[in-house]
Amino acid sequence: MARYIDIEDVRRITAYDLDEDTISDERLTHILDFAISELNQTLGLKVIEEKVSYIDRYRQNKIDGSNKTFYVKYSFDWYLGDLDCDGNLDTNDIEVYIYDPNDNTRT
């Protein structure tokens, strides 16, 4: 999955003034990793525990034991973000729990 920005993007944005003689790929990677983490911490807002519920006729969120696709109701207001700050938005950035109403636990 693509990162927000990569080494080639930085070199192109700077009109290649930051070539490998100026800064190594390794050093530039460290800077990008730091910048991604700072961006996420500064701009990100963590939305916690949205209950799965009906949204519309296309995103019904039926809990029927076989459905494995669910939609985030507030996705247009609260976008999913890079929780682990690796520069990718993927399944590692989403936490899903199943609640047991009998003992109020989640797994």
mmCIF file of C-alpha atoms in Angstrom:
data_model
loop_
_atom_site.group_PDB
_atom_site.id
_atom_site.type_symbol
_atom_site.label_atom_id
_atom_site.label_comp_id
_atom_site.label_asym_id
_atom_site.label_seq_id
_atom_site.Cartn_x
_atom_site.Cartn_y
_atom_site.Cartn_z
ATOM 1 C CA MET A 1 0.000 0.000 0.000
ATOM 2 C CA ALA A 2 1.248 3.470 -0.850
ATOM 3 C CA ARG A 3 2.604 5.820 1.785
ATOM 4 C CA TYR A 4 1.530 9.452 2.051
ATOM 5 C CA ILE A 5 4.843 10.452 0.536
ATOM 6 C CA ASP A 6 7.967 8.570 -0.421
ATOM 7 C CA ILE A 7 11.612 9.318 -1.139
ATOM 8 C CA GLU A 8 11.059 9.872 -4.846
ATOM 9 C CA ASP A 9 8.265 12.367 -4.078
ATOM 10 C CA VAL A 10 10.612 14.393 -1.865
ATOM 11 C CA ARG A 11 13.358 14.385 -4.464
ATOM 12 C CA ARG A 12 10.902 15.427 -7.210
ATOM 13 C CA ILE A 13 9.294 18.177 -5.047
ATOM 14 C CA THR A 14 12.735 19.666 -4.419
ATOM 15 C CA ALA A 15 13.536 19.579 -8.147
ATOM 16 C CA TYR A 16 16.087 16.904 -7.269
ATOM 17 C CA ASP A 17 18.148 19.385 -5.210
ATOM 18 C CA LEU A 18 17.995 16.726 -2.477
ATOM 19 C CA ASP A 19 19.805 14.040 -4.404
ATOM 20 C CA GLU A 20 21.494 11.000 -2.841
ATOM 21 C CA ASP A 21 24.764 12.921 -2.503
ATOM 22 C CA THR A 22 22.964 15.527 -0.372
ATOM 23 C CA ILE A 23 20.937 13.133 1.796
ATOM 24 C CA SER A 24 20.861 9.350 1.781
ATOM 25 C CA ASP A 25 17.698 7.332 1.194
ATOM 26 C CA GLU A 26 18.099 5.898 4.699
ATOM 27 C CA ARG A 27 18.247 9.336 6.350
ATOM 28 C CA LEU A 28 15.367 10.618 4.250
ATOM 29 C CA THR A 29 13.300 7.569 5.252
ATOM 30 C CA HIS A 30 13.881 8.387 8.935
ATOM 31 C CA ILE A 31 12.761 11.974 8.344
ATOM 32 C CA LEU A 32 9.628 10.828 6.495
ATOM 33 C CA ASP A 33 8.763 8.328 9.236
ATOM 34 C CA PHE A 34 9.064 11.091 11.833
ATOM 35 C CA ALA A 35 7.001 13.505 9.732
ATOM 36 C CA ILE A 36 4.223 10.942 9.198
ATOM 37 C CA SER A 37 4.049 10.268 12.932
ATOM 38 C CA GLU A 38 3.959 13.993 13.751
ATOM 39 C CA LEU A 39 1.267 14.611 11.140
ATOM 40 C CA ASN A 40 -0.920 11.843 12.525
ATOM 41 C CA GLN A 41 -0.512 12.989 16.124
ATOM 42 C CA THR A 42 -1.182 16.626 15.266
ATOM 43 C CA LEU A 43 -4.121 16.219 12.903
ATOM 44 C CA GLY A 44 -5.565 12.903 13.957
ATOM 45 C CA LEU A 45 -8.527 12.388 16.229
ATOM 46 C CA LYS A 46 -9.315 8.922 17.494
ATOM 47 C CA VAL A 47 -12.971 7.924 17.353
ATOM 48 C CA ILE A 48 -13.661 5.122 19.758
ATOM 49 C CA GLU A 49 -16.373 2.498 19.921
ATOM 50 C CA GLU A 50 -18.856 3.184 17.205
ATOM 51 C CA LYS A 51 -21.673 0.668 17.451
ATOM 52 C CA VAL A 52 -22.508 -1.171 14.230
ATOM 53 C CA SER A 53 -25.933 -0.021 13.086
ATOM 54 C CA TYR A 54 -28.047 0.499 9.984
ATOM 55 C CA ILE A 55 -26.875 3.414 7.840
ATOM 56 C CA ASP A 56 -28.855 3.218 4.612
ATOM 57 C CA ARG A 57 -30.147 0.642 2.145
ATOM 58 C CA TYR A 58 -26.649 0.125 0.718
ATOM 59 C CA ARG A 59 -24.856 -0.072 4.067
ATOM 60 C CA GLN A 60 -27.290 -2.054 6.158
ATOM 61 C CA ASN A 61 -24.655 -3.540 8.502
ATOM 62 C CA LYS A 62 -26.700 -6.677 9.086
ATOM 63 C CA ILE A 63 -25.313 -8.793 11.894
ATOM 64 C CA ASP A 64 -26.425 -12.211 10.745
ATOM 65 C CA GLY A 65 -23.465 -14.463 11.484
ATOM 66 C CA SER A 66 -22.296 -14.607 7.875
ATOM 67 C CA ASN A 67 -21.781 -10.932 7.042
ATOM 68 C CA LYS A 68 -18.119 -9.934 7.282
ATOM 69 C CA THR A 69 -18.395 -6.459 5.773
ATOM 70 C CA PHE A 70 -19.451 -3.574 7.987
ATOM 71 C CA TYR A 71 -19.438 0.154 7.382
ATOM 72 C CA VAL A 72 -18.439 3.021 9.630
ATOM 73 C CA LYS A 73 -21.435 5.297 10.117
ATOM 74 C CA TYR A 74 -19.469 8.470 10.673
ATOM 75 C CA SER A 75 -16.909 7.828 7.934
ATOM 76 C CA PHE A 76 -17.790 11.077 6.176
ATOM 77 C CA ASP A 77 -17.261 13.115 9.334
ATOM 78 C CA TRP A 78 -14.489 11.075 10.945
ATOM 79 C CA TYR A 79 -12.140 9.554 8.406
ATOM 80 C CA LEU A 80 -10.128 6.465 9.194
ATOM 81 C CA GLY A 81 -6.503 7.271 9.814
ATOM 82 C CA ASP A 82 -3.052 5.792 10.126
ATOM 83 C CA LEU A 83 -3.250 4.540 13.732
ATOM 84 C CA ASP A 84 0.170 2.853 13.760
ATOM 85 C CA CYS A 85 1.943 5.724 11.929
ATOM 86 C CA ASP A 86 3.523 3.509 9.285
ATOM 87 C CA GLY A 87 2.394 5.746 6.424
ATOM 88 C CA ASN A 88 -0.242 3.272 5.251
ATOM 89 C CA LEU A 89 -3.963 3.051 5.874
ATOM 90 C CA ASP A 90 -4.750 -0.630 6.186
ATOM 91 C CA THR A 91 -6.329 -3.246 8.453
ATOM 92 C CA ASN A 92 -3.593 -2.676 11.043
ATOM 93 C CA ASP A 93 -5.175 0.723 11.709
ATOM 94 C CA ILE A 94 -8.597 -0.601 12.686
ATOM 95 C CA GLU A 95 -9.620 -2.265 15.923
ATOM 96 C CA VAL A 96 -12.803 -4.331 15.933
ATOM 97 C CA TYR A 97 -14.441 -5.858 18.995
ATOM 98 C CA ILE A 98 -17.319 -8.207 19.611
ATOM 99 C CA TYR A 99 -19.364 -7.364 22.689
ATOM 100 C CA ASP A 100 -20.965 -10.029 24.850
ATOM 101 C CA PRO A 101 -24.120 -8.521 26.364
ATOM 102 C CA ASN A 102 -24.298 -11.302 28.955
ATOM 103 C CA ASP A 103 -21.223 -10.171 30.862
ATOM 104 C CA ASN A 104 -20.456 -6.814 29.189
ATOM 105 C CA THR A 105 -17.060 -7.932 27.908
ATOM 106 C CA ARG A 106 -15.470 -7.384 24.544
ATOM 107 C CA THR A 107 -13.097 -9.604 22.617
#
